[in-house]
mmCIF file of C-alpha atoms in Angstrom:
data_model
loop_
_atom_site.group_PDB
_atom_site.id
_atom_site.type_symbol
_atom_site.label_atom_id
_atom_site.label_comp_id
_atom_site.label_asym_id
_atom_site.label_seq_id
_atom_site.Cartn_x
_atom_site.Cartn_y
_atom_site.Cartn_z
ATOM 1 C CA UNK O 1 -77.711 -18.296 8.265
ATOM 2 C CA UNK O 2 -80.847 -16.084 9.229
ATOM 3 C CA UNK O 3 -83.225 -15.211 6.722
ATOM 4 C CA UNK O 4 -84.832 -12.001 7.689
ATOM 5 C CA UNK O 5 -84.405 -9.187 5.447
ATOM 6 C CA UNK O 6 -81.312 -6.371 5.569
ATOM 7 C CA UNK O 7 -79.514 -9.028 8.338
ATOM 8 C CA UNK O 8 -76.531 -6.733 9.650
ATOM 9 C CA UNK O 9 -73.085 -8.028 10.200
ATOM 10 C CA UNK O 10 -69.774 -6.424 10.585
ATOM 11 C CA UNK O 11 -66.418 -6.221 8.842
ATOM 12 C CA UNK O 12 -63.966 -7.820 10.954
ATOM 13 C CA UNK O 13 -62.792 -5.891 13.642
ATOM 14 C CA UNK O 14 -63.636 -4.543 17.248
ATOM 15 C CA UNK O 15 -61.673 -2.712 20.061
ATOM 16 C CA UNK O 16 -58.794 -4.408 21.742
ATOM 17 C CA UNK O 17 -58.941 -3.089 25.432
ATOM 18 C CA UNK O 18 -56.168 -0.820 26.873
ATOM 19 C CA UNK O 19 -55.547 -3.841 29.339
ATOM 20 C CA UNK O 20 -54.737 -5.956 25.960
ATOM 21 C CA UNK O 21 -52.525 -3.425 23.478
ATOM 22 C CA UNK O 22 -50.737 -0.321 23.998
ATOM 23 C CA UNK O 23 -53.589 1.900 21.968
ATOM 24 C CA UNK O 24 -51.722 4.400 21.633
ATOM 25 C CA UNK O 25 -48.549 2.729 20.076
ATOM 26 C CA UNK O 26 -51.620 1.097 18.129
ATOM 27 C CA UNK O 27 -52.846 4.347 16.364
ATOM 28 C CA UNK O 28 -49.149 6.095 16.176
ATOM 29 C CA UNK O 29 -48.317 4.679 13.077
ATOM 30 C CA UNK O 30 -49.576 2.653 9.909
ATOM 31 C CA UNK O 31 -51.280 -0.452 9.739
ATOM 32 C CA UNK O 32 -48.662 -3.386 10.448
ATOM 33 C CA UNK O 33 -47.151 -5.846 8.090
ATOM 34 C CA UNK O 34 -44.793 -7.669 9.587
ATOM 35 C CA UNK O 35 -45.198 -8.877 13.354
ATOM 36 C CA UNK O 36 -45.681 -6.556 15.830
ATOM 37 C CA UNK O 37 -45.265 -7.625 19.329
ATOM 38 C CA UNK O 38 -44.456 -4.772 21.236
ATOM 39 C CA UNK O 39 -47.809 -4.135 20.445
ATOM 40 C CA UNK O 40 -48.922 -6.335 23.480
ATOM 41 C CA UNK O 41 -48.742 -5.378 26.871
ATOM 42 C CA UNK O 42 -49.539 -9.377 28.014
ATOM 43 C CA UNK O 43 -46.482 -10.910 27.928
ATOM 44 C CA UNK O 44 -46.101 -14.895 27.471
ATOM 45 C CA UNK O 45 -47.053 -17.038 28.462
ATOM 46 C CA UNK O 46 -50.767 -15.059 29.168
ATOM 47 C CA UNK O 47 -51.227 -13.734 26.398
ATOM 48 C CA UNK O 48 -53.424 -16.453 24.427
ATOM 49 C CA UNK O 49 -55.440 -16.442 27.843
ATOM 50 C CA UNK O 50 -56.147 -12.893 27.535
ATOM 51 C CA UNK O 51 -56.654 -12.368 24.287
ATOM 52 C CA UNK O 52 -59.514 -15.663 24.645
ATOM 53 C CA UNK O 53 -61.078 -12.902 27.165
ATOM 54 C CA UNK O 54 -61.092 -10.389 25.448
ATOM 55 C CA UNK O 55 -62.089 -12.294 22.154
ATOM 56 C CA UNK O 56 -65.717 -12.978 24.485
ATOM 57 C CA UNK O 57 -66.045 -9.422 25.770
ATOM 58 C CA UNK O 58 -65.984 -8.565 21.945
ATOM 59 C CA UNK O 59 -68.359 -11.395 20.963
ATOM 60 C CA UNK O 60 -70.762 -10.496 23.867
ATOM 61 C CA UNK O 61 -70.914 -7.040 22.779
ATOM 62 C CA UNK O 62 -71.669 -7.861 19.219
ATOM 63 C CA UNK O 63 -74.101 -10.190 20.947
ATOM 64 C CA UNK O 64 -75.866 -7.252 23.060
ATOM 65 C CA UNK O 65 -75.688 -4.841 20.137
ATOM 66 C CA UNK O 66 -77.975 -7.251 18.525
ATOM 67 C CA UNK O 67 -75.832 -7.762 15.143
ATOM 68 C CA UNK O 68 -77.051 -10.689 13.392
ATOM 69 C CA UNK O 69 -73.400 -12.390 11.252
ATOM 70 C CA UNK O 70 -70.578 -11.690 14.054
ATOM 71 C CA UNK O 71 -66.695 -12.324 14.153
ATOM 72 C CA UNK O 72 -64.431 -12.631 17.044
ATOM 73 C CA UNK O 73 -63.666 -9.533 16.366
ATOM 74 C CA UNK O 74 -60.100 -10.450 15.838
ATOM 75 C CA UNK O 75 -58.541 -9.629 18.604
ATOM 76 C CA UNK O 76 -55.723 -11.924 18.245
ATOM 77 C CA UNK O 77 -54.352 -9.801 15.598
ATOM 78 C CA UNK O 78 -52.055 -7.083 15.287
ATOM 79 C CA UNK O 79 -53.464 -5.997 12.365
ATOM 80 C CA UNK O 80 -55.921 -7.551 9.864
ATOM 81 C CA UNK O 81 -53.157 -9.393 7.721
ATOM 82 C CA UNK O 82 -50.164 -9.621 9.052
ATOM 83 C CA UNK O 83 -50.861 -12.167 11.291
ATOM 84 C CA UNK O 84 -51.993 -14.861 8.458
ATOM 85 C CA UNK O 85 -49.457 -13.656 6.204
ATOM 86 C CA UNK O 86 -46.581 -13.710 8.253
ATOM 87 C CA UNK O 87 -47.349 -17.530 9.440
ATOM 88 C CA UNK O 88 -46.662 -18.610 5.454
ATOM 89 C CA UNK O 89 -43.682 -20.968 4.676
ATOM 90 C CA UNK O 90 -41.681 -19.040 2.579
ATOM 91 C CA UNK O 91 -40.998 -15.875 4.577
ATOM 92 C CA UNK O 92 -38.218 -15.365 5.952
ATOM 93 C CA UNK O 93 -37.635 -14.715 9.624
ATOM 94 C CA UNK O 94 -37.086 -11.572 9.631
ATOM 95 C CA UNK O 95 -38.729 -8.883 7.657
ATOM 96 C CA UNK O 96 -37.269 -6.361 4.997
ATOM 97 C CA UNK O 97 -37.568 -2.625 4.704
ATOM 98 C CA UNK O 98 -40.115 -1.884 1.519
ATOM 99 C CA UNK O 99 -41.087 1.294 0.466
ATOM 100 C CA UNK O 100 -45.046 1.875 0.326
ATOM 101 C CA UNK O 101 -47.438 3.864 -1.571
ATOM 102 C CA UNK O 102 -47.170 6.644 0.863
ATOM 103 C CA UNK O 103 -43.922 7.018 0.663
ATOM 104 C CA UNK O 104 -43.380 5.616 4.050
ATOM 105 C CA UNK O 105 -40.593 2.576 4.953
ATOM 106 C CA UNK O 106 -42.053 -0.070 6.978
ATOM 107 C CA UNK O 107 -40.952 -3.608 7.634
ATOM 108 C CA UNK O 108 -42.534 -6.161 4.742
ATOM 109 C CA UNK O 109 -42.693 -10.273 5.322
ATOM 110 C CA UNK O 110 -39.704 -11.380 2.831
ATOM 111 C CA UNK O 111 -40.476 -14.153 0.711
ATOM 112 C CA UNK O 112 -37.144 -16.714 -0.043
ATOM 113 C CA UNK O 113 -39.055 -19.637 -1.337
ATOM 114 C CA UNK O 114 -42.429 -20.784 -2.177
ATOM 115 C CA UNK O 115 -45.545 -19.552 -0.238
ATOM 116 C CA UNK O 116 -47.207 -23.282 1.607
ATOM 117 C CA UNK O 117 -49.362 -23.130 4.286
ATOM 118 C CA UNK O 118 -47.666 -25.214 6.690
ATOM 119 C CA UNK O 119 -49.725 -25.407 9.481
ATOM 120 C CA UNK O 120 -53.321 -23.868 10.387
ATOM 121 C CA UNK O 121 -53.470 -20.310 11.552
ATOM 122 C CA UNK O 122 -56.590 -18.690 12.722
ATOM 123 C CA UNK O 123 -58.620 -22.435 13.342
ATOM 124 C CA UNK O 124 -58.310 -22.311 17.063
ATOM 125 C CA UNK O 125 -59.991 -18.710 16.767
ATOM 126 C CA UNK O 126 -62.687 -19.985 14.517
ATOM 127 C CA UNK O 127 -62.987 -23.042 16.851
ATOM 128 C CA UNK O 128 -62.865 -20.516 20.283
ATOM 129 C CA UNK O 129 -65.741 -18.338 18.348
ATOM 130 C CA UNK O 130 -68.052 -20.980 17.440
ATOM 131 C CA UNK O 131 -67.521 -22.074 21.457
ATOM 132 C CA UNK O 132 -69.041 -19.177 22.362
ATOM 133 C CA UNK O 133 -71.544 -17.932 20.438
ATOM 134 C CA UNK O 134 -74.768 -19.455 18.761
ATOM 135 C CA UNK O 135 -75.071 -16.780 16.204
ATOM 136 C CA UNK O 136 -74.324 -16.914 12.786
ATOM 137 C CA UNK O 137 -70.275 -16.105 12.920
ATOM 138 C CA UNK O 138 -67.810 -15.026 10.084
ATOM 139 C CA UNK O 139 -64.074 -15.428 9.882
ATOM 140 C CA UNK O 140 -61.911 -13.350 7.771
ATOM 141 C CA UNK O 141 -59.057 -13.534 5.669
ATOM 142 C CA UNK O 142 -56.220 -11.052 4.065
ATOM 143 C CA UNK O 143 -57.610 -11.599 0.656
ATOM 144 C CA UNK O 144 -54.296 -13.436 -2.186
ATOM 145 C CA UNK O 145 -53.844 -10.385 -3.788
ATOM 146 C CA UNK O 146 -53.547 -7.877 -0.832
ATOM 147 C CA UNK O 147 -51.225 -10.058 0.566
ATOM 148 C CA UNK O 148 -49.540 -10.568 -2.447
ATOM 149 C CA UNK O 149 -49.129 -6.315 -2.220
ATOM 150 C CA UNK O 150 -47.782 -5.924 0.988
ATOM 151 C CA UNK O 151 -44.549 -8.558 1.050
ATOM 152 C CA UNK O 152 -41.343 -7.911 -0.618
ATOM 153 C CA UNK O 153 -40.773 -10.843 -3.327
ATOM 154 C CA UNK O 154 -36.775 -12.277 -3.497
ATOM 155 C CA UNK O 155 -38.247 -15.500 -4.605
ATOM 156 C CA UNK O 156 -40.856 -15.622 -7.374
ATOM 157 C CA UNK O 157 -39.978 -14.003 -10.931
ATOM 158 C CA UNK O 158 -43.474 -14.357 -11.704
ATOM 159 C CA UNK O 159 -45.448 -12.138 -9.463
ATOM 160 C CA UNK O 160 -49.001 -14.165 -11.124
ATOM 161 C CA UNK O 161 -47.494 -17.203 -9.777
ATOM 162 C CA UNK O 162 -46.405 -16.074 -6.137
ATOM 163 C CA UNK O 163 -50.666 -14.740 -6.410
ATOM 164 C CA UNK O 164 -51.608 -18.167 -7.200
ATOM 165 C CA UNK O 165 -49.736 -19.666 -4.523
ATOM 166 C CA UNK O 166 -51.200 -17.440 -1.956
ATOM 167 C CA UNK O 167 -54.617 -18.695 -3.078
ATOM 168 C CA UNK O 168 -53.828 -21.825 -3.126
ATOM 169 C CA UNK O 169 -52.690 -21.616 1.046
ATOM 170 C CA UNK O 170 -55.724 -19.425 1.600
ATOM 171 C CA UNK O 171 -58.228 -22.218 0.003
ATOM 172 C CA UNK O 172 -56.886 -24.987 2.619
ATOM 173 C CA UNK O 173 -57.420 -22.483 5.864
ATOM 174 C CA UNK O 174 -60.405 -21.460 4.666
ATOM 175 C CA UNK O 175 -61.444 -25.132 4.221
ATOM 176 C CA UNK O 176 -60.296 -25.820 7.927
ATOM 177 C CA UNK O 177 -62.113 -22.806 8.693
ATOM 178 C CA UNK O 178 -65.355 -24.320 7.204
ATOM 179 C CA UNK O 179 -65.256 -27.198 9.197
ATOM 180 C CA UNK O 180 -64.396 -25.860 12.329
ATOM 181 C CA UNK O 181 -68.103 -23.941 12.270
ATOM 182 C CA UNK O 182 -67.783 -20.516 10.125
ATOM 183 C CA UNK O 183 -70.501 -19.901 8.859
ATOM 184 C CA UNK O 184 -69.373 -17.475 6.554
ATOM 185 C CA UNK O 185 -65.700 -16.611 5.322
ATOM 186 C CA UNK O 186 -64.585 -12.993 3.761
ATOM 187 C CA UNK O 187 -61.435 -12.669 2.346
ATOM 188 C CA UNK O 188 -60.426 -8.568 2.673
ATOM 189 C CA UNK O 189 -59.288 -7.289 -0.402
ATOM 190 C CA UNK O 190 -58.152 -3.105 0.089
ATOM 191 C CA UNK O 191 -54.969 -3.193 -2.345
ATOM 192 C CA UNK O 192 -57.571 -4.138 -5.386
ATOM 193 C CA UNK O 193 -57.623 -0.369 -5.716
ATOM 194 C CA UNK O 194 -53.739 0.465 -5.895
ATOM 195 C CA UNK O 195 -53.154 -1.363 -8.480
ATOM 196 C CA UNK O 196 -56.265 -1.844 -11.014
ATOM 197 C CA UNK O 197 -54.252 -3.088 -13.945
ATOM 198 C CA UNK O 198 -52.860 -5.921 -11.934
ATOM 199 C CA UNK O 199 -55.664 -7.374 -10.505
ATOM 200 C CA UNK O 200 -57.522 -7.119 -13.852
ATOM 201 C CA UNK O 201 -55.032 -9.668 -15.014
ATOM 202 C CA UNK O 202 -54.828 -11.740 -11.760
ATOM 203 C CA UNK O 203 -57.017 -11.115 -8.977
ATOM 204 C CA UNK O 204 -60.563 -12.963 -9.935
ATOM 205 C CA UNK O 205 -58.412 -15.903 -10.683
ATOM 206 C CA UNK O 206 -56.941 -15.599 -7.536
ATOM 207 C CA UNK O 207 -59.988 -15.367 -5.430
ATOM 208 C CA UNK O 208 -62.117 -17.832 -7.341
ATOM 209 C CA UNK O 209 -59.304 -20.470 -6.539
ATOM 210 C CA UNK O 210 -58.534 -19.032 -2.763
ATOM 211 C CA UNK O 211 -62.372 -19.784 -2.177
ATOM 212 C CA UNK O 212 -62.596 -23.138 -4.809
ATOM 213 C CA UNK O 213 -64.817 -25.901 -3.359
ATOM 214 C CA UNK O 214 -66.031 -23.657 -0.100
ATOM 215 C CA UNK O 215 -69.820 -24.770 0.439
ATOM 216 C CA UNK O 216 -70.709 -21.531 3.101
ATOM 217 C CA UNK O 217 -71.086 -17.775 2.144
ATOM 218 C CA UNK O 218 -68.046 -16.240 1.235
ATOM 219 C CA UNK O 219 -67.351 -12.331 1.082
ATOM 220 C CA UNK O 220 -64.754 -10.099 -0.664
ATOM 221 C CA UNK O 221 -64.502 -7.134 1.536
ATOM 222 C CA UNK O 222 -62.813 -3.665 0.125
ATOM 223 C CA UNK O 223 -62.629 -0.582 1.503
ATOM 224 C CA UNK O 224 -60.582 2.991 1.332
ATOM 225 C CA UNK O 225 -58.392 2.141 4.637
ATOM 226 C CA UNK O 226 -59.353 2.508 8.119
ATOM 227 C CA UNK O 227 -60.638 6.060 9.082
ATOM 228 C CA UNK O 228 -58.417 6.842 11.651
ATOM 229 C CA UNK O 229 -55.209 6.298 9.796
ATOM 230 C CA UNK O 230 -56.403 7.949 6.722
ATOM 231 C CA UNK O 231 -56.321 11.450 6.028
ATOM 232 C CA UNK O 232 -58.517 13.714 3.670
ATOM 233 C CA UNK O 233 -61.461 12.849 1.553
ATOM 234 C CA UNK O 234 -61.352 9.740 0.101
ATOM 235 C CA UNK O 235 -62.566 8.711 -2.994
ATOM 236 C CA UNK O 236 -66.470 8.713 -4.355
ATOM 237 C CA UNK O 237 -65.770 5.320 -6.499
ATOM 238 C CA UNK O 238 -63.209 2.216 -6.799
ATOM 239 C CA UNK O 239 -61.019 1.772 -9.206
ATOM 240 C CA UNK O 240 -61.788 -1.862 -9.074
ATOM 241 C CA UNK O 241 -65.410 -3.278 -8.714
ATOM 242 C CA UNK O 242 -67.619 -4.244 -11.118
ATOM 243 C CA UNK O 243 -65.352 -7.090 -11.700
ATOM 244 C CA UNK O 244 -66.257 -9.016 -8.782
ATOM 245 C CA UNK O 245 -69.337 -9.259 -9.886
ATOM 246 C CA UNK O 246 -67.962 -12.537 -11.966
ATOM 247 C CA UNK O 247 -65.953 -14.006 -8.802
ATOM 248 C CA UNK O 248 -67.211 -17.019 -7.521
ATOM 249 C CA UNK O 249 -67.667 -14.859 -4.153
ATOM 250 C CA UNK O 250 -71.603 -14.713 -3.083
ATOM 251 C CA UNK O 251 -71.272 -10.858 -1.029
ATOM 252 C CA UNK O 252 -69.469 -7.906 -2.047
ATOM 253 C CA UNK O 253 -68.602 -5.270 1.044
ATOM 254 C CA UNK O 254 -67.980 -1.854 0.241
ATOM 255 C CA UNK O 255 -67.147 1.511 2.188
ATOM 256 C CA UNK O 256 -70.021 3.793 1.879
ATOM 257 C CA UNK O 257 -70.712 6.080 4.276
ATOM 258 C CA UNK O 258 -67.827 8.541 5.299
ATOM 259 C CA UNK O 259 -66.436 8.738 1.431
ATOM 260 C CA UNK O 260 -70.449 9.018 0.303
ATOM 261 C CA UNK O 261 -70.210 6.874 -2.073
ATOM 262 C CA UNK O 262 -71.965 6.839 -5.479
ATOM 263 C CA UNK O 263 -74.950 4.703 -4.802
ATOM 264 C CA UNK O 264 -75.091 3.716 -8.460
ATOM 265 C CA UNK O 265 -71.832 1.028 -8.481
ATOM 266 C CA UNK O 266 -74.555 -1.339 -6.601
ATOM 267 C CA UNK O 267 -76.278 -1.617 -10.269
ATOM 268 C CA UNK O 268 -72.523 -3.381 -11.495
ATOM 269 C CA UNK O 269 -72.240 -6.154 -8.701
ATOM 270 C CA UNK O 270 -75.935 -7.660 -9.537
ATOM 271 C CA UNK O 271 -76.880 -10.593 -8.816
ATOM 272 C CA UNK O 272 -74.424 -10.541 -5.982
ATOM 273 C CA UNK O 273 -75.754 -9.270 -2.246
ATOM 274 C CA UNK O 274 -73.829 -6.569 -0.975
ATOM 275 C CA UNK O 275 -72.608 -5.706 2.836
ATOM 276 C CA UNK O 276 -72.825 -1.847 2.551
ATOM 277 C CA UNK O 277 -71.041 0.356 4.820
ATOM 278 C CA UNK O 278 -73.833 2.544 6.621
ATOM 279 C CA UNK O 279 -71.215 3.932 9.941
ATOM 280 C CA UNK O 280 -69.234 6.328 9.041
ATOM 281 C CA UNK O 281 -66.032 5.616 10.866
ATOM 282 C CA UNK O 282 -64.447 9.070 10.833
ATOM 283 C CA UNK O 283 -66.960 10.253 12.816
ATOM 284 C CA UNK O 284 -66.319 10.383 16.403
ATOM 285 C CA UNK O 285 -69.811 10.213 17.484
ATOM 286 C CA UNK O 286 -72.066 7.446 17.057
ATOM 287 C CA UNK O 287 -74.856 7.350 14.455
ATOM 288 C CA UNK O 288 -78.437 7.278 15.608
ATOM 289 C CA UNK O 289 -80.937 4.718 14.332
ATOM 290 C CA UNK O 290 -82.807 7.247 12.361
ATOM 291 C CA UNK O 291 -79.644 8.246 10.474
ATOM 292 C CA UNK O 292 -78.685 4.555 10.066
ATOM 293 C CA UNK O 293 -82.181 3.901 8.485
ATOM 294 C CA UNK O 294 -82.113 7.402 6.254
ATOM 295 C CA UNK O 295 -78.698 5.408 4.466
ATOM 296 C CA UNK O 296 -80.556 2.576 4.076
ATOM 297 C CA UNK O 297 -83.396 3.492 2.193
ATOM 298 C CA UNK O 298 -80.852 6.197 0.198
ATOM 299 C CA UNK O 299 -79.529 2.589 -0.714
ATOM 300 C CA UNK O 300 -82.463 0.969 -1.595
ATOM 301 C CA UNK O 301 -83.289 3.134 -3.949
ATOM 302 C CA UNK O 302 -80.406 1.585 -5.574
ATOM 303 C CA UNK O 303 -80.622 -2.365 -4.754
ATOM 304 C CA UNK O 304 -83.091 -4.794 -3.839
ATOM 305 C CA UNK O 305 -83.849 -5.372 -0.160
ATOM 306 C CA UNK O 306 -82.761 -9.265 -0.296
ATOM 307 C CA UNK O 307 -80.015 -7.932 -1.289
ATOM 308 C CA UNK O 308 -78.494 -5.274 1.142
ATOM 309 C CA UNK O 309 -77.033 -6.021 4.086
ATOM 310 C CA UNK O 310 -75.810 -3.107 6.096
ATOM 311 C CA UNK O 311 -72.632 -3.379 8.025
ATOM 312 C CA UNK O 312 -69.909 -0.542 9.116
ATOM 313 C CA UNK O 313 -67.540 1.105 6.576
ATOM 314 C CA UNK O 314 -64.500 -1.338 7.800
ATOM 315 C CA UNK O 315 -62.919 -2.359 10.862
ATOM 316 C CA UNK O 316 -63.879 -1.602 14.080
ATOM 317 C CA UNK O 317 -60.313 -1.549 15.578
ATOM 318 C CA UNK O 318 -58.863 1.973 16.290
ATOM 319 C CA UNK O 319 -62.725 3.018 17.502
ATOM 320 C CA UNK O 320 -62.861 3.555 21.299
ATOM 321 C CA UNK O 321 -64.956 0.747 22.989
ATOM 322 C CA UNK O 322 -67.958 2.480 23.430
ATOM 323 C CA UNK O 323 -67.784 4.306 20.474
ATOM 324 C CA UNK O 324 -68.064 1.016 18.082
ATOM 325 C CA UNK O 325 -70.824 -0.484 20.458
ATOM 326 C CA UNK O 326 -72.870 2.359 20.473
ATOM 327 C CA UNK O 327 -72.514 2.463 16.670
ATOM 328 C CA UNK O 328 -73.318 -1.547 16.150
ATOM 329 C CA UNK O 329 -76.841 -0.675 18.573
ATOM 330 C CA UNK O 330 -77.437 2.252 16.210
ATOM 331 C CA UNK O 331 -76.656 -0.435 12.930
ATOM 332 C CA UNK O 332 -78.824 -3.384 14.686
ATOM 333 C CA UNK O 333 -81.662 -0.664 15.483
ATOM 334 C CA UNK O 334 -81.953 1.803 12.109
ATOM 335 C CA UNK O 335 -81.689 -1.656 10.005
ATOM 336 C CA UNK O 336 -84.767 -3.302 12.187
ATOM 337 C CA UNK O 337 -86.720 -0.056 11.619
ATOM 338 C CA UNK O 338 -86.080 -0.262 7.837
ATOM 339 C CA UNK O 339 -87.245 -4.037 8.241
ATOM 340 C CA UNK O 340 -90.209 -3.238 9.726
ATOM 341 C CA UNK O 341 -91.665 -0.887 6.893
ATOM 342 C CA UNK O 342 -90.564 -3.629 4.338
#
């Protein structure tokens, strides 16, 4: 892992080209659960091909950006979840309808028995990255009780234990992760937020054992939901934060910059480092390096400099192309400037 100070990284996702997804069917409705397949406009059997090339046009731009902790960018997914979640034993084939918090009904994974991680999901992408790429690289994970959130339950009476059992799939990838090169592994955690009281009881517990035994630096990533799907302000704090500070995890990341964020939660996560969200998402146009440094030093009036490491708000994904690269040169360039005065 490098050393220097304020190292920059990003969240998880980049672009998937036009060639690869139908973009607009994409960004026409929520963020998937369940599979979504007509999603791809490479049919079988090409598509692992093409999604391998455009997994290295995403991890050469990261590359050329000059972002120091890449992913793969995770092309390979339909959304940031679904794709681990819906490979557990337990689900059912097909999905049910479930109600969510917006009111909206959406196909959910179905769980009918216990949740077991049958076979290894994302190690041939963790495998592929570390292939082709020397820099440090992260792989990332729907975090146990986010996925715990978005399936519909016919199994477990206790929704703890169904938690638990998530973790408990999520620590052996993660350990097949590990050993397949990742350098780092961040387990995204958004639903934290929608249900506070819940993850009070559960969710430490659940992360602490989802990341048990794991010898690289691990991350718990939240965030107030990707910018193009979500609508309005969104909120200056999060419900749920300060806990983390007692996970086992060594990074918290947090959404900063479009919902302007209260600078002053970094004082409750001490000692851990934090991945703060200096691009503003929302905003069509890309950030300079001037502005990028300006949010910086706002934040370091707030945490130490071995601690900060400045990253985008979220996922890349709905961003076009040269939007999100012209926003990782402006993170990689504004966080070097910073770096130089320290």
């Amino acid at each position: 892992m490098t050393e220097k100070l304020l190292p920059t990284t990003v969240v998880g996702s980049y672009p998937q080209p036009d060639w690869l997804v139908d973009r607009d069917l994409l960004k026409s409705g929520p963020v998937p659960r369940a599979r979504m397949t007509a999603l791809w406009r490479v049919p079988e059997p090409y598509l692992e091909e093409a999604q391998d090339d455009a997994t290295i046009v995403a991890i050469r731009d990261m590359e050329r950006a000059g972002i120091d902790v890449i992913t793969d960018g995770e092309i390979r997914r339909e959304s940031y979840s679904n794709r681990f979640a819906t490979a557990l034993d337990g689900m059912a084939p097909e999905p049910a309808l479930v109600m969510d918090p917006s009111g909206r009904e959406r196909p959910y994974p179905l769980v009918v028995g216990p949740i077991r991680r049958g076979h290894a999901v994302e190690v041939r992408d963790m495998e592929f990255l570390r292939a082709n790429t020397d820099k440090p690289s992260k792989m990332t994970l729907p975090g146990p009780f986010t996925i715990s959130k978005q399936m519909k339950n016919e199994f477990y009476s206790d929704e703890d234990e169904a938690v638990m059992d998530i973790a408990a799939a999520l620590n052996e990838e993660v350990r097949d992760l590990v050993a397949a090169g990742a350098d780092v592994i961040q387990l995204d955690e958004p639903w934290l937020r929608f249900d506070p009281a819940a993850a009070e009881r559960i969710a430490v517990k659940a992360i602490d054992r989802a990341l048990d035994g794991v010898s690289v630096t691990t991350v718990i990533h939240l965030c107030f939901g990707y910018a193009a799907l979500v609508k309005g302000e969104k909120p200056a704090g999060y419900a749920f934060l300060p806990q983390l500070a007692d996970s086992v995890a060594d990074q918290i990341s947090i959404e900063s910059a479009q919902p302007d964020l209260d600078l002053g939660v970094l004082a409750d996560l001490a000692p851990k480092k934090v991945i703060l969200g200096v691009i503003n998402l929302a905003d069509p146009a890309a950030e300079t390096a001037d502005d990028v440094a300006r949010r910086i030093r706002k934040a370091l009036g707030f945490i130490e400099p071995v601690r900060l490491i400045p990253g985008p708000d979220c996922g890349m994904k709905y961003l076009p192309r040269e939007t999100a690269f012209a926003k990782l040169r402006a993170l990689a360039d504004g966080a070097s400037q910073v770096r130089r005065t320290l």
